[in-house]
Amino acid sequence: MRIRIAHLSDPHFGANLPEVVNALTHDLKELKPDLIILSGDITQRARYNQFTAAEKFVDGLNKFQWAIVPGNHDIPLINIFSRLFTPYRNFKRVFRDLLEKKITIEQVEVFTLNSTSRFRHVQGELNANQIKKIINGIQKKTGVRIACFHHPMDCPKRVDEKNLLRNRDEAMRVFAKTEVDLILGGHIHDPYVSLSGERYPQVQRQSIISVAGTCLSWRTRSGAPNSFNLIDVEVEEHQQPRLIISRYDLQKDFKFTPILVQSFYRDSVQGWIKT
Ligand SMILES: [Fe+2]
Ligand SMILES: [Fe+2]
């Protein structure tokens, strides 16, 4: 059985080109994912009209199931009063959903977590109890668990280490204990897939860490145009699951095209291994 997930991040509505919205909508309709995950920075400044533009985009793909978490740009920056007392008002108005929840599709469990903070506008944090509240028990042997939040657990460039989740070591221990297989994030606009053992050698069970780039915004970085990741999870009875992550970059002809495909399988002792 194959479960297909499109992982989008950082559209930054209010700082995006309309042509790219059309291209992304078209290409997602063709790929027919079972779930679309949007890992935060949905808007540029958490404004009413920016959330309305995001709502229109999500509504245009409403035949697909969505899992959406906020990013630091989705809570007000300048209006301190609303940042402190109603930080998620516009987010909740549009998405009418819980910030943290579990979505199950066949043998795949997806957990959405909120790593933003009304007190620290840029940096993100998750504490162990917050994770355990949503992710509890141990998964079925054949199942695959995915956690999703805005701030990344890994990055390719040293300059971005300040952007990683603040208490990431503690979070990684909980993810290993609760057998989370794939950890999704965004925030740095620099797509990157890695195994957790490189950055977290103290944690024995390896997870896959996948950071998506910015899917729509013109706030791109060199070598990383607009992009998203397509994740195919393959789960079969009596077999270890496989995961294939394909990075789709926007080309000059306004088509998102796969430019890098990485595949992994799960070993019962070590966790995930790259093939
Ligand atoms: Fe962002
Ligand atoms: Fe961000």
GROMACS .gro file of C-alpha atoms and ligand atoms in nm:
model
  277
    1MET     CA    1   0.000   0.000   0.000
    2ARG     CA    2   0.129   0.344  -0.083
    3ILE     CA    3   0.030   0.664   0.099
    4ARG     CA    4   0.126   0.983  -0.083
    5ILE     CA    5   0.189   1.305   0.107
    6ALA     CA    6   0.274   1.647  -0.036
    7HIS     CA    7   0.479   1.850   0.212
    8LEU     CA    8   0.455   2.225   0.151
    9SER     CA    9   0.605   2.496   0.367
   10ASP     CA   10   0.651   2.870   0.398
   11PRO     CA   11   0.418   3.004   0.126
   12HIS     CA   12   0.426   3.349   0.294
   13PHE     CA   13   0.102   3.475   0.137
   14GLY     CA   14   0.155   3.849   0.098
   15ALA     CA   15   0.510   3.790  -0.031
   16ASN     CA   16   0.438   3.556  -0.318
   17LEU     CA   17   0.378   3.553  -0.694
   18PRO     CA   18   0.025   3.459  -0.814
   19GLU     CA   19   0.164   3.261  -1.111
   20VAL     CA   20   0.337   3.024  -0.870
   21VAL     CA   21   0.011   2.968  -0.678
   22ASN     CA   22  -0.154   2.858  -1.004
   23ALA     CA   23   0.140   2.631  -1.096
   24LEU     CA   24   0.145   2.466  -0.753
   25THR     CA   25  -0.234   2.416  -0.750
   26HIS     CA   26  -0.221   2.257  -1.095
   27ASP     CA   27   0.071   2.025  -1.014
   28LEU     CA   28  -0.080   1.908  -0.682
   29LYS     CA   29  -0.406   1.821  -0.857
   30GLU     CA   30  -0.205   1.601  -1.094
   31LEU     CA   31  -0.010   1.429  -0.815
   32LYS     CA   32  -0.328   1.347  -0.618
   33PRO     CA   33  -0.179   1.323  -0.267
   34ASP     CA   34  -0.371   1.150   0.012
   35LEU     CA   35  -0.268   1.434   0.242
   36ILE     CA   36  -0.118   1.783   0.201
   37ILE     CA   37   0.093   1.903   0.494
   38LEU     CA   38   0.160   2.275   0.528
   39SER     CA   39   0.433   2.338   0.784
   40GLY     CA   40   0.389   2.706   0.870
   41ASP     CA   41   0.475   3.061   0.765
   42ILE     CA   42   0.151   3.051   0.574
   43THR     CA   43   0.142   3.431   0.569
   44GLN     CA   44   0.398   3.708   0.562
   45ARG     CA   45   0.260   3.910   0.856
   46ALA     CA   46  -0.043   3.717   0.994
   47ARG     CA   47  -0.278   3.978   0.839
   48TYR     CA   48  -0.645   3.915   0.774
   49ASN     CA   49  -0.618   3.949   0.393
   50GLN     CA   50  -0.306   3.728   0.382
   51PHE     CA   51  -0.492   3.449   0.564
   52THR     CA   52  -0.783   3.502   0.325
   53ALA     CA   53  -0.546   3.445   0.028
   54ALA     CA   54  -0.420   3.127   0.197
   55GLU     CA   55  -0.778   3.012   0.253
   56LYS     CA   56  -0.850   3.055  -0.118
   57PHE     CA   57  -0.546   2.842  -0.206
   58VAL     CA   58  -0.646   2.564   0.039
   59ASP     CA   59  -1.009   2.578  -0.080
   60GLY     CA   60  -0.887   2.531  -0.438
   61LEU     CA   61  -0.745   2.196  -0.327
   62ASN     CA   62  -1.025   2.101  -0.089
   63LYS     CA   63  -1.075   1.754  -0.232
   64PHE     CA   64  -0.751   1.662  -0.054
   65GLN     CA   65  -0.708   1.624   0.318
   66TRP     CA   66  -0.486   1.888   0.486
   67ALA     CA   67  -0.269   1.907   0.798
   68ILE     CA   68  -0.166   2.265   0.879
   69VAL     CA   69   0.057   2.412   1.151
   70PRO     CA   70   0.148   2.776   1.216
   71GLY     CA   71   0.492   2.934   1.172
   72ASN     CA   72   0.644   3.236   1.341
   73HIS     CA   73   0.509   3.460   1.062
   74ASP     CA   74   0.153   3.348   1.140
   75ILE     CA   75   0.142   3.524   1.475
   76PRO     CA   76   0.131   3.908   1.486
   77LEU     CA   77   0.469   4.084   1.501
   78ILE     CA   78   0.390   4.452   1.558
   79ASN     CA   79   0.065   4.436   1.753
   80ILE     CA   80   0.204   4.315   2.086
   81PHE     CA   81  -0.142   4.299   2.246
   82SER     CA   82  -0.280   4.054   1.988
   83ARG     CA   83   0.045   3.860   1.979
   84LEU     CA   84   0.022   3.799   2.354
   85PHE     CA   85  -0.351   3.745   2.395
   86THR     CA   86  -0.488   3.621   2.061
   87PRO     CA   87  -0.182   3.502   1.865
   88TYR     CA   88  -0.370   3.240   1.663
   89ARG     CA   89  -0.694   3.432   1.599
   90ASN     CA   90  -0.649   3.471   1.222
   91PHE     CA   91  -0.506   3.119   1.185
   92LYS     CA   92  -0.808   2.969   1.363
   93ARG     CA   93  -1.056   3.188   1.173
   94VAL     CA   94  -0.938   3.040   0.845
   95PHE     CA   95  -0.849   2.683   0.930
   96ARG     CA   96  -1.109   2.626   1.207
   97ASP     CA   97  -0.904   2.344   1.347
   98LEU     CA   98  -0.694   2.231   1.639
   99LEU     CA   99  -0.332   2.343   1.638
  100GLU     CA  100  -0.213   2.003   1.758
  101LYS     CA  101  -0.377   1.679   1.655
  102LYS     CA  102  -0.334   1.332   1.506
  103ILE     CA  103  -0.446   1.234   1.156
  104THR     CA  104  -0.453   0.866   1.061
  105ILE     CA  105  -0.450   0.747   0.700
  106GLU     CA  106  -0.437   0.369   0.678
  107GLN     CA  107  -0.113   0.275   0.856
  108VAL     CA  108   0.032   0.625   0.859
  109GLU     CA  109  -0.012   0.852   1.161
  110VAL     CA  110   0.060   1.223   1.122
  111PHE     CA  111   0.098   1.444   1.431
  112THR     CA  112   0.080   1.822   1.402
  113LEU     CA  113   0.263   2.021   1.670
  114ASN     CA  114   0.285   2.394   1.735
  115SER     CA  115   0.648   2.507   1.776
  116THR     CA  116   0.576   2.882   1.768
  117SER     CA  117   0.575   3.103   2.073
  118ARG     CA  118   0.398   3.432   2.144
  119PHE     CA  119   0.698   3.531   2.359
  120ARG     CA  120   0.977   3.460   2.111
  121HIS     CA  121   0.884   3.574   1.768
  122VAL     CA  122   1.140   3.386   1.558
  123GLN     CA  123   1.270   3.089   1.753
  124GLY     CA  124   1.064   2.780   1.816
  125GLU     CA  125   1.034   2.530   2.095
  126LEU     CA  126   0.853   2.207   2.185
  127ASN     CA  127   0.868   2.056   2.530
  128ALA     CA  128   0.861   1.685   2.607
  129ASN     CA  129   0.514   1.693   2.766
  130GLN     CA  130   0.370   1.882   2.470
  131ILE     CA  131   0.499   1.611   2.234
  132LYS     CA  132   0.389   1.323   2.458
  133LYS     CA  133   0.038   1.466   2.488
  134ILE     CA  134  -0.017   1.415   2.116
  135ILE     CA  135   0.217   1.125   2.041
  136ASN     CA  136   0.159   0.846   2.286
  137GLY     CA  137   0.186   0.471   2.290
  138ILE     CA  138   0.405   0.277   2.053
  139GLN     CA  139   0.314   0.239   1.691
  140LYS     CA  140   0.212  -0.082   1.519
  141LYS     CA  141   0.511  -0.267   1.380
  142THR     CA  142   0.422  -0.197   1.021
  143GLY     CA  143   0.295   0.157   1.073
  144VAL     CA  144   0.476   0.483   1.002
  145ARG     CA  145   0.465   0.791   1.226
  146ILE     CA  146   0.521   1.145   1.102
  147ALA     CA  147   0.559   1.456   1.320
  148CYS     CA  148   0.520   1.798   1.168
  149PHE     CA  149   0.600   2.145   1.305
  150HIS     CA  150   0.751   2.467   1.169
  151HIS     CA  151   1.099   2.494   1.318
  152PRO     CA  152   1.357   2.253   1.174
  153MET     CA  153   1.546   1.978   1.357
  154ASP     CA  154   1.839   1.992   1.112
  155CYS     CA  155   1.986   2.225   0.849
  156PRO     CA  156   2.257   2.201   0.585
  157LYS     CA  157   2.431   2.533   0.660
  158ARG     CA  158   2.603   2.644   0.981
  159VAL     CA  159   2.448   2.990   0.954
  160ASP     CA  160   2.103   2.835   1.012
  161GLU     CA  161   2.184   2.657   1.336
  162LYS     CA  162   2.035   2.951   1.526
  163ASN     CA  163   1.705   2.870   1.352
  164LEU     CA  164   1.684   2.510   1.474
  165LEU     CA  165   1.426   2.412   1.736
  166ARG     CA  166   1.559   2.541   2.071
  167ASN     CA  167   1.529   2.225   2.283
  168ARG     CA  168   1.586   1.989   1.993
  169ASP     CA  169   1.794   1.735   2.190
  170GLU     CA  170   1.509   1.676   2.433
  171ALA     CA  171   1.256   1.663   2.145
  172MET     CA  172   1.472   1.412   1.954
  173ARG     CA  173   1.485   1.179   2.255
  174VAL     CA  174   1.104   1.184   2.277
  175PHE     CA  175   1.065   1.125   1.903
  176ALA     CA  176   1.298   0.823   1.925
  177LYS     CA  177   1.112   0.687   2.228
  178THR     CA  178   0.772   0.726   2.064
  179GLU     CA  179   0.909   0.577   1.739
  180VAL     CA  180   0.849   0.875   1.514
  181ASP     CA  181   0.987   0.787   1.171
  182LEU     CA  182   0.983   1.116   0.985
  183ILE     CA  183   1.010   1.470   1.125
  184LEU     CA  184   0.895   1.749   0.893
  185GLY     CA  185   0.972   2.120   0.919
  186GLY     CA  186   1.036   2.438   0.723
  187HIS     CA  187   1.137   2.792   0.831
  188ILE     CA  188   1.483   2.816   0.668
  189HIS     CA  189   1.361   2.807   0.303
  190ASP     CA  190   1.643   2.561   0.232
  191PRO     CA  191   1.521   2.208   0.149
  192TYR     CA  192   1.723   1.935   0.319
  193VAL     CA  193   1.676   1.567   0.398
  194SER     CA  194   1.898   1.391   0.652
  195LEU     CA  195   1.910   1.107   0.903
  196SER     CA  196   1.893   1.208   1.268
  197GLY     CA  197   2.207   1.012   1.362
  198GLU     CA  198   2.433   1.278   1.210
  199ARG     CA  199   2.313   1.564   1.431
  200TYR     CA  200   2.187   1.356   1.725
  201PRO     CA  201   2.440   1.069   1.762
  202GLN     CA  202   2.335   1.023   2.126
  203VAL     CA  203   1.994   0.894   2.010
  204GLN     CA  204   2.017   0.538   1.887
  205ARG     CA  205   1.706   0.496   1.675
  206GLN     CA  206   1.744   0.697   1.353
  207SER     CA  207   1.456   0.903   1.217
  208ILE     CA  208   1.443   1.086   0.886
  209ILE     CA  209   1.442   1.466   0.909
  210SER     CA  210   1.297   1.648   0.609
  211VAL     CA  211   1.288   2.026   0.577
  212ALA     CA  212   1.087   2.171   0.289
  213GLY     CA  213   1.179   2.494   0.107
  214THR     CA  214   0.941   2.780   0.041
  215CYS     CA  215   0.666   2.664  -0.193
  216LEU     CA  216   0.542   3.007  -0.309
  217SER     CA  217   0.733   3.297  -0.164
  218TRP     CA  218   0.985   3.516  -0.343
  219ARG     CA  219   1.194   3.495  -0.025
  220THR     CA  220   1.409   3.218  -0.177
  221ARG     CA  221   1.775   3.139  -0.111
  222SER     CA  222   2.048   3.071  -0.364
  223GLY     CA  223   2.028   2.720  -0.508
  224ALA     CA  224   1.674   2.675  -0.372
  225PRO     CA  225   1.393   2.805  -0.593
  226ASN     CA  226   1.030   2.748  -0.491
  227SER     CA  227   0.986   2.382  -0.407
  228PHE     CA  228   0.792   2.117  -0.218
  229ASN     CA  229   0.852   1.754  -0.123
  230LEU     CA  230   0.647   1.457  -0.229
  231ILE     CA  231   0.664   1.174   0.024
  232ASP     CA  232   0.559   0.824  -0.076
  233VAL     CA  233   0.520   0.586   0.218
  234GLU     CA  234   0.513   0.218   0.124
  235VAL     CA  235   0.375  -0.016   0.388
  236GLU     CA  236   0.328  -0.389   0.328
  237GLU     CA  237   0.226  -0.669   0.563
  238HIS     CA  238   0.533  -0.856   0.704
  239GLN     CA  239   0.777  -0.611   0.544
  240GLN     CA  240   0.968  -0.315   0.677
  241PRO     CA  241   0.825   0.012   0.544
  242ARG     CA  242   0.995   0.227   0.280
  243LEU     CA  243   0.989   0.600   0.231
  244ILE     CA  244   1.069   0.792  -0.086
  245ILE     CA  245   1.114   1.169  -0.067
  246SER     CA  246   1.119   1.359  -0.398
  247ARG     CA  247   1.205   1.727  -0.408
  248TYR     CA  248   1.009   1.918  -0.672
  249ASP     CA  249   1.164   2.251  -0.780
  250LEU     CA  250   0.987   2.519  -0.982
  251GLN     CA  251   1.133   2.543  -1.332
  252LYS     CA  252   1.138   2.841  -1.569
  253ASP     CA  253   0.828   2.705  -1.748
  254PHE     CA  254   0.631   2.726  -1.419
  255LYS     CA  255   0.621   2.351  -1.367
  256PHE     CA  256   0.732   2.184  -1.046
  257THR     CA  257   0.967   1.900  -1.148
  258PRO     CA  258   1.143   1.632  -0.940
  259ILE     CA  259   1.515   1.711  -0.916
  260LEU     CA  260   1.622   1.484  -0.628
  261VAL     CA  261   1.478   1.150  -0.514
  262GLN     CA  262   1.596   0.987  -0.191
  263SER     CA  263   1.473   0.654  -0.055
  264PHE     CA  264   1.492   0.494   0.287
  265TYR     CA  265   1.390   0.173   0.460
  266ARG     CA  266   1.336   0.092   0.827
  267ASP     CA  267   1.560  -0.150   1.008
  268SER     CA  268   1.410  -0.294   1.329
  269VAL     CA  269   1.727  -0.217   1.530
  270GLN     CA  270   1.881   0.101   1.386
  271GLY     CA  271   1.573   0.278   1.264
  272TRP     CA  272   1.587   0.438   0.919
  273ILE     CA  273   1.863   0.376   0.668
  274LYS     CA  274   1.921   0.539   0.330
  275THR     CA  275   1.926   0.307   0.031
  276FE      FE  276   0.943   3.127   0.633
  277FE      FE  277   0.957   3.075   0.990
   0.00000   0.00000   0.00000
